[in-house]
Amino acid sequence: MEKEGSCRAIFIDRDGTISEEVGYVNHLSRFRLLPRTAEAVKLINQSGFKAIVVTNQSGVARGYFPEGLVREVHTKMQMLLSHDDAHVDRIYYCPHHPQVGPAKYRIDCDCRKPKIGMLEKAVRDLKVDLSRSYIIGDKHTEIITGHKAGIKSILVLTGYGIGELELFSDQWEQKPDFVAEDLLAAVKWILQQEAKEEAKEETKEEAKEETKEEAKEETKEEAKEELKEENRS
């Protein structure tokens, strides 16, 4: 059950999950959606979940591109998604790095994944219920982030995903709850899990109603027997 006034969210990494992994996106032309991304986001839009992007963009701190370009890239992302009637509900990005860059950006912040500051901001801004939310990404970073936030995580095999899984997964303390071919497959898995949970809840409610009805019938029968006894006496 969702908490009153709250919403569920699917947190999504950007580079390598939503868009092609090209290293640092230092020009608008380098940002390209992966196949099936728009379909995946549209499915989220139709599901009742919020689609929320959470992305580390330390290229700002490193001086590879200005912070304004990050915002331009996100405007382009929304435009490309809109061509298929899809949209992201909120975008959070971290421009910091703990060791490099000018003082403004050289910060050991709480928003750089695997810290959960961006997720906590979504909780404050949108009243996201983390207990009913998920995170999807192509790096183990998202898996750790999910573990810290207490939410389920899905690793996609796009971007760095397949390499991380094959080369390093035997070293991971925290494992993903599911490994998916891409964002669309991840979203479909999430919705399947939700459907199973809803079916369980419905079964529980039906069982409760049956128990109530049985209790009512027993009470009626007991009342009948008591009345019979009174009439006999």
Tab-separated table of N, CA and C in Angstrom, residues 13-148:
chain	number	residue	atom	x	y	z
A	13	ASP	N	19.490	6.089	-14.128
A	13	ASP	CA	20.762	6.691	-14.492
A	13	ASP	C	20.633	7.217	-15.928
A	14	ARG	N	21.491	8.173	-16.296
A	14	ARG	CA	21.392	8.755	-17.635
A	14	ARG	C	22.319	8.063	-18.644
A	15	ASP	N	23.611	8.389	-18.608
A	15	ASP	CA	24.563	7.895	-19.609
A	15	ASP	C	24.755	6.387	-19.492
A	16	GLY	N	24.503	5.688	-20.597
A	16	GLY	CA	24.642	4.235	-20.606
A	16	GLY	C	23.367	3.503	-20.263
A	17	THR	N	22.359	4.237	-19.792
A	17	THR	CA	21.076	3.629	-19.422
A	17	THR	C	19.945	4.211	-20.265
A	18	ILE	N	19.858	5.534	-20.264
A	18	ILE	CA	18.887	6.237	-21.114
A	18	ILE	C	19.515	6.551	-22.471
A	19	SER	N	20.756	6.996	-22.424
A	19	SER	CA	21.450	7.431	-23.645
A	19	SER	C	22.714	6.612	-23.886
A	20	GLU	N	23.253	6.744	-25.054
A	20	GLU	CA	24.483	6.026	-25.401
A	20	GLU	C	25.627	6.480	-24.492
A	21	GLU	N	26.456	5.518	-24.093
A	21	GLU	CA	27.641	5.840	-23.300
A	21	GLU	C	28.747	6.287	-24.250
A	22	VAL	N	29.088	7.583	-24.187
A	22	VAL	CA	30.106	8.122	-25.105
A	22	VAL	C	31.252	8.777	-24.342
A	23	GLY	N	31.352	8.454	-23.046
A	23	GLY	CA	32.300	9.187	-22.226
A	23	GLY	C	31.605	10.440	-21.736
A	24	TYR	N	32.302	11.543	-21.694
A	24	TYR	CA	31.695	12.799	-21.247
A	24	TYR	C	30.946	13.467	-22.405
A	25	VAL	N	29.684	13.815	-22.148
A	25	VAL	CA	28.873	14.482	-23.167
A	25	VAL	C	29.216	15.970	-23.145
A	26	ASN	N	30.226	16.347	-23.932
A	26	ASN	CA	30.683	17.741	-23.931
A	26	ASN	C	30.158	18.539	-25.125
A	27	HIS	N	29.160	17.942	-25.826
A	27	HIS	CA	28.506	18.659	-26.922
A	27	HIS	C	27.132	18.030	-27.129
A	28	LEU	N	26.158	18.854	-27.453
A	28	LEU	CA	24.791	18.347	-27.634
A	28	LEU	C	24.717	17.214	-28.643
A	29	SER	N	25.540	17.266	-29.670
A	29	SER	CA	25.496	16.259	-30.729
A	29	SER	C	25.900	14.871	-30.217
A	30	ARG	N	26.575	14.823	-29.067
A	30	ARG	CA	27.028	13.543	-28.522
A	30	ARG	C	25.953	12.838	-27.693
A	31	PHE	N	24.843	13.513	-27.462
A	31	PHE	CA	23.764	12.906	-26.678
A	31	PHE	C	22.753	12.253	-27.606
A	32	ARG	N	22.634	10.929	-27.483
A	32	ARG	CA	21.700	10.166	-28.310
A	32	ARG	C	20.993	9.131	-27.444
A	33	LEU	N	19.692	9.064	-27.555
A	33	LEU	CA	18.933	8.071	-26.806
A	33	LEU	C	19.269	6.670	-27.289
A	34	LEU	N	19.296	5.723	-26.365
A	34	LEU	CA	19.439	4.322	-26.740
A	34	LEU	C	18.131	3.820	-27.345
A	35	PRO	N	18.200	2.790	-28.187
A	35	PRO	CA	16.961	2.202	-28.721
A	35	PRO	C	16.037	1.768	-27.584
A	36	ARG	N	14.764	1.959	-27.759
A	36	ARG	CA	13.706	1.524	-26.836
A	36	ARG	C	13.617	2.376	-25.566
A	37	THR	N	14.443	3.405	-25.466
A	37	THR	CA	14.375	4.262	-24.280
A	37	THR	C	13.034	4.981	-24.174
A	38	ALA	N	12.590	5.604	-25.255
A	38	ALA	CA	11.331	6.343	-25.219
A	38	ALA	C	10.168	5.419	-24.871
A	39	GLU	N	10.188	4.211	-25.412
A	39	GLU	CA	9.135	3.233	-25.116
A	39	GLU	C	9.144	2.891	-23.633
A	40	ALA	N	10.337	2.754	-23.072
A	40	ALA	CA	10.466	2.424	-21.647
A	40	ALA	C	9.933	3.553	-20.770
A	41	VAL	N	10.326	4.782	-21.088
A	41	VAL	CA	9.886	5.924	-20.285
A	41	VAL	C	8.382	6.130	-20.406
A	42	LYS	N	7.848	5.936	-21.595
A	42	LYS	CA	6.400	6.063	-21.788
A	42	LYS	C	5.654	5.020	-20.955
A	43	LEU	N	6.215	3.835	-20.862
A	43	LEU	CA	5.610	2.771	-20.052
A	43	LEU	C	5.591	3.180	-18.581
A	44	ILE	N	6.661	3.818	-18.138
A	44	ILE	CA	6.689	4.324	-16.762
A	44	ILE	C	5.604	5.379	-16.579
A	45	ASN	N	5.511	6.301	-17.534
A	45	ASN	CA	4.503	7.370	-17.463
A	45	ASN	C	3.094	6.801	-17.333
A	46	GLN	N	2.843	5.692	-17.991
A	46	GLN	CA	1.510	5.096	-17.992
A	46	GLN	C	1.239	4.237	-16.766
A	47	SER	N	2.282	3.956	-16.005
A	47	SER	CA	2.174	2.984	-14.912
A	47	SER	C	1.797	3.586	-13.567
A	48	GLY	N	1.917	4.901	-13.441
A	48	GLY	CA	1.679	5.510	-12.135
A	48	GLY	C	2.959	5.805	-11.374
A	49	PHE	N	4.081	5.272	-11.840
A	49	PHE	CA	5.381	5.600	-11.265
A	49	PHE	C	5.854	6.948	-11.800
A	50	LYS	N	6.679	7.636	-11.024
A	50	LYS	CA	7.374	8.814	-11.511
A	50	LYS	C	8.687	8.362	-12.161
A	51	ALA	N	9.011	8.936	-13.309
A	51	ALA	CA	10.291	8.666	-13.971
A	51	ALA	C	11.261	9.767	-13.570
A	52	ILE	N	12.285	9.399	-12.798
A	52	ILE	CA	13.207	10.396	-12.253
A	52	ILE	C	14.644	10.038	-12.638
A	53	VAL	N	15.301	10.967	-13.305
A	53	VAL	CA	16.699	10.766	-13.696
A	53	VAL	C	17.601	11.240	-12.562
A	54	VAL	N	18.588	10.413	-12.221
A	54	VAL	CA	19.607	10.777	-11.227
A	54	VAL	C	20.972	10.481	-11.857
A	55	THR	N	21.751	11.527	-12.100
A	55	THR	CA	22.985	11.343	-12.865
A	55	THR	C	24.159	12.114	-12.279
A	56	ASN	N	25.300	11.434	-12.166
A	56	ASN	CA	26.539	12.099	-11.786
A	56	ASN	C	27.120	12.779	-13.022
A	57	GLN	N	27.445	14.049	-12.915
A	57	GLN	CA	28.029	14.792	-14.037
A	57	GLN	C	29.290	15.522	-13.561
A	58	SER	N	30.276	14.723	-13.156
A	58	SER	CA	31.513	15.303	-12.623
A	58	SER	C	32.340	15.991	-13.699
A	59	GLY	N	31.953	15.859	-14.969
A	59	GLY	CA	32.636	16.580	-16.038
A	59	GLY	C	32.599	18.087	-15.814
A	60	VAL	N	31.585	18.541	-15.062
A	60	VAL	CA	31.501	19.965	-14.725
A	60	VAL	C	32.665	20.333	-13.805
A	61	ALA	N	32.838	19.571	-12.739
A	61	ALA	CA	33.929	19.835	-11.797
A	61	ALA	C	35.293	19.676	-12.469
A	62	ARG	N	35.386	18.722	-13.365
A	62	ARG	CA	36.665	18.447	-14.032
A	62	ARG	C	37.003	19.493	-15.099
A	63	GLY	N	36.035	20.356	-15.414
A	63	GLY	CA	36.265	21.396	-16.402
A	63	GLY	C	36.093	20.945	-17.836
A	64	TYR	N	35.429	19.801	-18.039
A	64	TYR	CA	35.240	19.287	-19.395
A	64	TYR	C	34.110	20.004	-20.127
A	65	PHE	N	33.143	20.532	-19.370
A	65	PHE	CA	32.032	21.287	-19.958
A	65	PHE	C	31.371	22.100	-18.854
A	66	PRO	N	30.711	23.198	-19.214
A	66	PRO	CA	30.053	24.037	-18.216
A	66	PRO	C	28.753	23.406	-17.715
A	67	GLU	N	28.317	23.824	-16.549
A	67	GLU	CA	27.088	23.279	-15.976
A	67	GLU	C	25.891	23.572	-16.870
A	68	GLY	N	25.942	24.702	-17.571
A	68	GLY	CA	24.837	25.040	-18.461
A	68	GLY	C	24.604	23.990	-19.533
A	69	LEU	N	25.668	23.323	-19.966
A	69	LEU	CA	25.514	22.293	-20.996
A	69	LEU	C	24.725	21.102	-20.467
A	70	VAL	N	24.894	20.788	-19.204
A	70	VAL	CA	24.125	19.686	-18.605
A	70	VAL	C	22.631	19.970	-18.749
A	71	ARG	N	22.259	21.203	-18.451
A	71	ARG	CA	20.844	21.574	-18.563
A	71	ARG	C	20.374	21.543	-20.022
A	72	GLU	N	21.237	21.956	-20.930
A	72	GLU	CA	20.884	21.902	-22.357
A	72	GLU	C	20.678	20.465	-22.822
A	73	VAL	N	21.540	19.587	-22.368
A	73	VAL	CA	21.417	18.165	-22.713
A	73	VAL	C	20.090	17.615	-22.197
A	74	HIS	N	19.703	18.017	-20.997
A	74	HIS	CA	18.444	17.512	-20.438
A	74	HIS	C	17.234	18.075	-21.175
A	75	THR	N	17.360	19.296	-21.664
A	75	THR	CA	16.287	19.852	-22.502
A	75	THR	C	16.165	19.036	-23.789
A	76	LYS	N	17.301	18.670	-24.372
A	76	LYS	CA	17.288	17.852	-25.584
A	76	LYS	C	16.699	16.474	-25.285
A	77	MET	N	17.049	15.904	-24.146
A	77	MET	CA	16.524	14.590	-23.771
A	77	MET	C	14.997	14.619	-23.692
A	78	GLN	N	14.461	15.638	-23.031
A	78	GLN	CA	13.005	15.743	-22.924
A	78	GLN	C	12.365	15.929	-24.294
A	79	MET	N	13.013	16.688	-25.157
A	79	MET	CA	12.484	16.918	-26.497
A	79	MET	C	12.441	15.606	-27.287
A	80	LEU	N	13.533	14.833	-27.234
A	80	LEU	CA	13.576	13.555	-27.947
A	80	LEU	C	12.524	12.584	-27.412
A	81	LEU	N	12.343	12.561	-26.110
A	81	LEU	CA	11.333	11.681	-25.514
A	81	LEU	C	9.927	12.105	-25.926
A	82	SER	N	9.719	13.412	-26.020
A	82	SER	CA	8.382	13.922	-26.340
A	82	SER	C	7.917	13.505	-27.726
A	83	HIS	N	8.860	13.202	-28.615
A	83	HIS	CA	8.481	12.736	-29.952
A	83	HIS	C	7.685	11.438	-29.887
A	84	ASP	N	7.858	10.694	-28.784
A	84	ASP	CA	7.109	9.445	-28.592
A	84	ASP	C	6.146	9.562	-27.415
A	85	ASP	N	5.736	10.798	-27.113
A	85	ASP	CA	4.780	11.050	-26.025
A	85	ASP	C	5.263	10.523	-24.679
A	86	ALA	N	6.555	10.653	-24.442
A	86	ALA	CA	7.142	10.239	-23.161
A	86	ALA	C	7.798	11.449	-22.507
A	87	HIS	N	7.974	11.367	-21.199
A	87	HIS	CA	8.634	12.465	-20.498
A	87	HIS	C	9.229	11.967	-19.175
A	88	VAL	N	10.254	12.651	-18.729
A	88	VAL	CA	10.841	12.421	-17.416
A	88	VAL	C	10.211	13.423	-16.458
A	89	ASP	N	9.796	12.961	-15.284
A	89	ASP	CA	9.091	13.826	-14.342
A	89	ASP	C	10.021	14.773	-13.585
A	90	ARG	N	11.231	14.332	-13.326
A	90	ARG	CA	12.184	15.194	-12.625
A	90	ARG	C	13.598	14.726	-12.953
A	91	ILE	N	14.519	15.665	-13.017
A	91	ILE	CA	15.926	15.359	-13.301
A	91	ILE	C	16.790	15.957	-12.196
A	92	TYR	N	17.613	15.107	-11.590
A	92	TYR	CA	18.588	15.569	-10.606
A	92	TYR	C	19.982	15.197	-11.111
A	93	TYR	N	20.913	16.121	-10.980
A	93	TYR	CA	22.282	15.810	-11.383
A	93	TYR	C	23.261	16.334	-10.342
A	94	CYS	N	24.395	15.681	-10.260
A	94	CYS	CA	25.452	16.102	-9.338
A	94	CYS	C	26.644	16.579	-10.161
A	95	PRO	N	27.023	17.871	-10.082
A	95	PRO	CA	28.141	18.397	-10.855
A	95	PRO	C	29.475	18.346	-10.097
A	96	HIS	N	29.453	17.740	-8.894
A	96	HIS	CA	30.610	17.819	-8.007
A	96	HIS	C	31.614	16.674	-8.190
A	97	HIS	N	32.776	16.880	-7.612
A	97	HIS	CA	33.777	15.825	-7.452
A	97	HIS	C	34.515	16.125	-6.150
A	98	PRO	N	34.779	15.102	-5.350
A	98	PRO	CA	35.392	15.371	-4.041
A	98	PRO	C	36.853	15.809	-4.085
A	99	GLN	N	37.537	15.608	-5.229
A	99	GLN	CA	38.988	15.849	-5.243
A	99	GLN	C	39.482	16.810	-6.318
A	100	VAL	N	38.688	17.065	-7.337
A	100	VAL	CA	39.168	17.924	-8.427
A	100	VAL	C	38.207	19.059	-8.708
A	101	GLY	N	38.733	20.101	-9.381
A	101	GLY	CA	37.896	21.206	-9.826
A	101	GLY	C	37.982	22.420	-8.926
A	102	PRO	N	37.366	23.521	-9.360
A	102	PRO	CA	37.324	24.738	-8.553
A	102	PRO	C	36.519	24.507	-7.277
A	103	ALA	N	36.727	25.370	-6.290
A	103	ALA	CA	36.113	25.189	-4.970
A	103	ALA	C	34.600	25.003	-5.039
A	104	LYS	N	33.969	25.699	-5.986
A	104	LYS	CA	32.509	25.618	-6.112
A	104	LYS	C	32.036	24.187	-6.344
A	105	TYR	N	32.864	23.417	-7.054
A	105	TYR	CA	32.473	22.062	-7.419
A	105	TYR	C	33.301	20.982	-6.729
A	106	ARG	N	34.429	21.362	-6.121
A	106	ARG	CA	35.269	20.366	-5.430
A	106	ARG	C	34.711	20.159	-4.025
A	107	ILE	N	33.684	19.349	-3.970
A	107	ILE	CA	32.920	19.157	-2.730
A	107	ILE	C	32.675	17.666	-2.492
A	108	ASP	N	32.870	17.257	-1.262
A	108	ASP	CA	32.474	15.904	-0.869
A	108	ASP	C	30.995	15.976	-0.497
A	109	CYS	N	30.177	16.032	-1.529
A	109	CYS	CA	28.743	16.303	-1.361
A	109	CYS	C	27.985	15.045	-0.935
A	110	ASP	N	26.693	15.224	-0.727
A	110	ASP	CA	25.853	14.067	-0.402
A	110	ASP	C	25.012	13.631	-1.594
A	111	CYS	N	25.226	14.290	-2.763
A	111	CYS	CA	24.393	13.960	-3.923
A	111	CYS	C	25.094	13.035	-4.926
A	112	ARG	N	26.400	12.937	-4.873
A	112	ARG	CA	27.128	12.105	-5.831
A	112	ARG	C	26.898	10.621	-5.522
A	113	LYS	N	26.276	9.926	-6.460
A	113	LYS	CA	26.075	8.485	-6.257
A	113	LYS	C	27.428	7.797	-6.060
A	114	PRO	N	27.531	6.830	-5.157
A	114	PRO	CA	26.429	6.068	-4.549
A	114	PRO	C	25.789	6.666	-3.298
A	115	LYS	N	26.131	7.915	-2.941
A	115	LYS	CA	25.367	8.552	-1.874
A	115	LYS	C	23.951	8.806	-2.379
A	116	ILE	N	23.029	9.010	-1.452
A	116	ILE	CA	21.613	8.993	-1.847
A	116	ILE	C	20.950	10.371	-1.779
A	117	GLY	N	21.767	11.430	-1.808
A	117	GLY	CA	21.214	12.781	-1.708
A	117	GLY	C	20.195	13.126	-2.764
A	118	MET	N	20.418	12.673	-4.004
A	118	MET	CA	19.458	12.984	-5.074
A	118	MET	C	18.134	12.269	-4.837
A	119	LEU	N	18.194	11.055	-4.311
A	119	LEU	CA	16.970	10.322	-4.012
A	119	LEU	C	16.229	10.979	-2.852
A	120	GLU	N	16.994	11.424	-1.867
A	120	GLU	CA	16.363	12.087	-0.718
A	120	GLU	C	15.716	13.406	-1.138
A	121	LYS	N	16.308	14.080	-2.096
A	121	LYS	CA	15.706	15.320	-2.595
A	121	LYS	C	14.373	15.022	-3.276
A	122	ALA	N	14.317	13.906	-3.998
A	122	ALA	CA	13.054	13.511	-4.624
A	122	ALA	C	11.991	13.203	-3.575
A	123	VAL	N	12.416	12.631	-2.467
A	123	VAL	CA	11.478	12.370	-1.369
A	123	VAL	C	10.901	13.687	-0.861
A	124	ARG	N	11.763	14.689	-0.689
A	124	ARG	CA	11.303	15.998	-0.207
A	124	ARG	C	10.451	16.724	-1.251
A	125	ASP	N	10.907	16.687	-2.502
A	125	ASP	CA	10.223	17.456	-3.551
A	125	ASP	C	8.906	16.829	-3.988
A	126	LEU	N	8.904	15.511	-4.128
A	126	LEU	CA	7.756	14.833	-4.733
A	126	LEU	C	7.046	13.857	-3.798
A	127	LYS	N	7.520	13.779	-2.552
A	127	LYS	CA	6.969	12.820	-1.581
A	127	LYS	C	7.072	11.387	-2.100
A	128	VAL	N	8.240	11.066	-2.637
A	128	VAL	CA	8.472	9.712	-3.134
A	128	VAL	C	8.556	8.738	-1.963
A	129	ASP	N	7.865	7.640	-2.084
A	129	ASP	CA	7.921	6.559	-1.097
A	129	ASP	C	9.026	5.601	-1.540
A	130	LEU	N	10.190	5.699	-0.903
A	130	LEU	CA	11.319	4.857	-1.315
A	130	LEU	C	11.032	3.374	-1.141
A	131	SER	N	10.194	3.018	-0.194
A	131	SER	CA	9.918	1.597	0.044
A	131	SER	C	9.195	0.946	-1.123
A	132	ARG	N	8.625	1.781	-2.014
A	132	ARG	CA	7.924	1.243	-3.181
A	132	ARG	C	8.591	1.677	-4.480
A	133	SER	N	9.879	2.031	-4.412
A	133	SER	CA	10.573	2.564	-5.581
A	133	SER	C	11.722	1.666	-6.020
A	134	TYR	N	12.288	1.975	-7.187
A	134	TYR	CA	13.356	1.179	-7.796
A	134	TYR	C	14.415	2.106	-8.385
A	135	ILE	N	15.605	1.541	-8.628
A	135	ILE	CA	16.644	2.299	-9.338
A	135	ILE	C	17.230	1.414	-10.435
A	136	ILE	N	17.496	2.021	-11.599
A	136	ILE	CA	18.029	1.309	-12.762
A	136	ILE	C	19.296	2.010	-13.231
A	137	GLY	N	20.337	1.226	-13.522
A	137	GLY	CA	21.558	1.821	-14.039
A	137	GLY	C	22.480	0.799	-14.659
A	138	ASP	N	23.531	1.282	-15.316
A	138	ASP	CA	24.471	0.387	-16.000
A	138	ASP	C	25.767	0.198	-15.215
A	139	LYS	N	25.809	0.711	-13.986
A	139	LYS	CA	27.011	0.538	-13.168
A	139	LYS	C	26.654	0.000	-11.791
A	140	HIS	N	27.653	-0.604	-11.151
A	140	HIS	CA	27.441	-1.100	-9.796
A	140	HIS	C	27.136	0.048	-8.846
A	141	THR	N	27.522	1.257	-9.235
A	141	THR	CA	27.222	2.452	-8.433
A	141	THR	C	25.734	2.523	-8.113
A	142	GLU	N	24.880	2.265	-9.106
A	142	GLU	CA	23.431	2.320	-8.866
A	142	GLU	C	22.975	1.204	-7.936
A	143	ILE	N	23.647	0.067	-8.001
A	143	ILE	CA	23.276	-1.047	-7.126
A	143	ILE	C	23.565	-0.672	-5.672
A	144	ILE	N	24.732	-0.066	-5.449
A	144	ILE	CA	25.084	0.374	-4.093
A	144	ILE	C	24.127	1.472	-3.634
A	145	THR	N	23.808	2.394	-4.531
A	145	THR	CA	22.865	3.466	-4.200
A	145	THR	C	21.530	2.880	-3.760
A	146	GLY	N	21.037	1.906	-4.520
A	146	GLY	CA	19.777	1.260	-4.165
A	146	GLY	C	19.856	0.583	-2.807
A	147	HIS	N	20.976	-0.091	-2.550
A	147	HIS	CA	21.163	-0.777	-1.271
A	147	HIS	C	21.126	0.229	-0.119
A	148	LYS	N	21.811	1.360	-0.291
A	148	LYS	CA	21.849	2.389	0.759
A	148	LYS	C	20.473	3.005	1.000
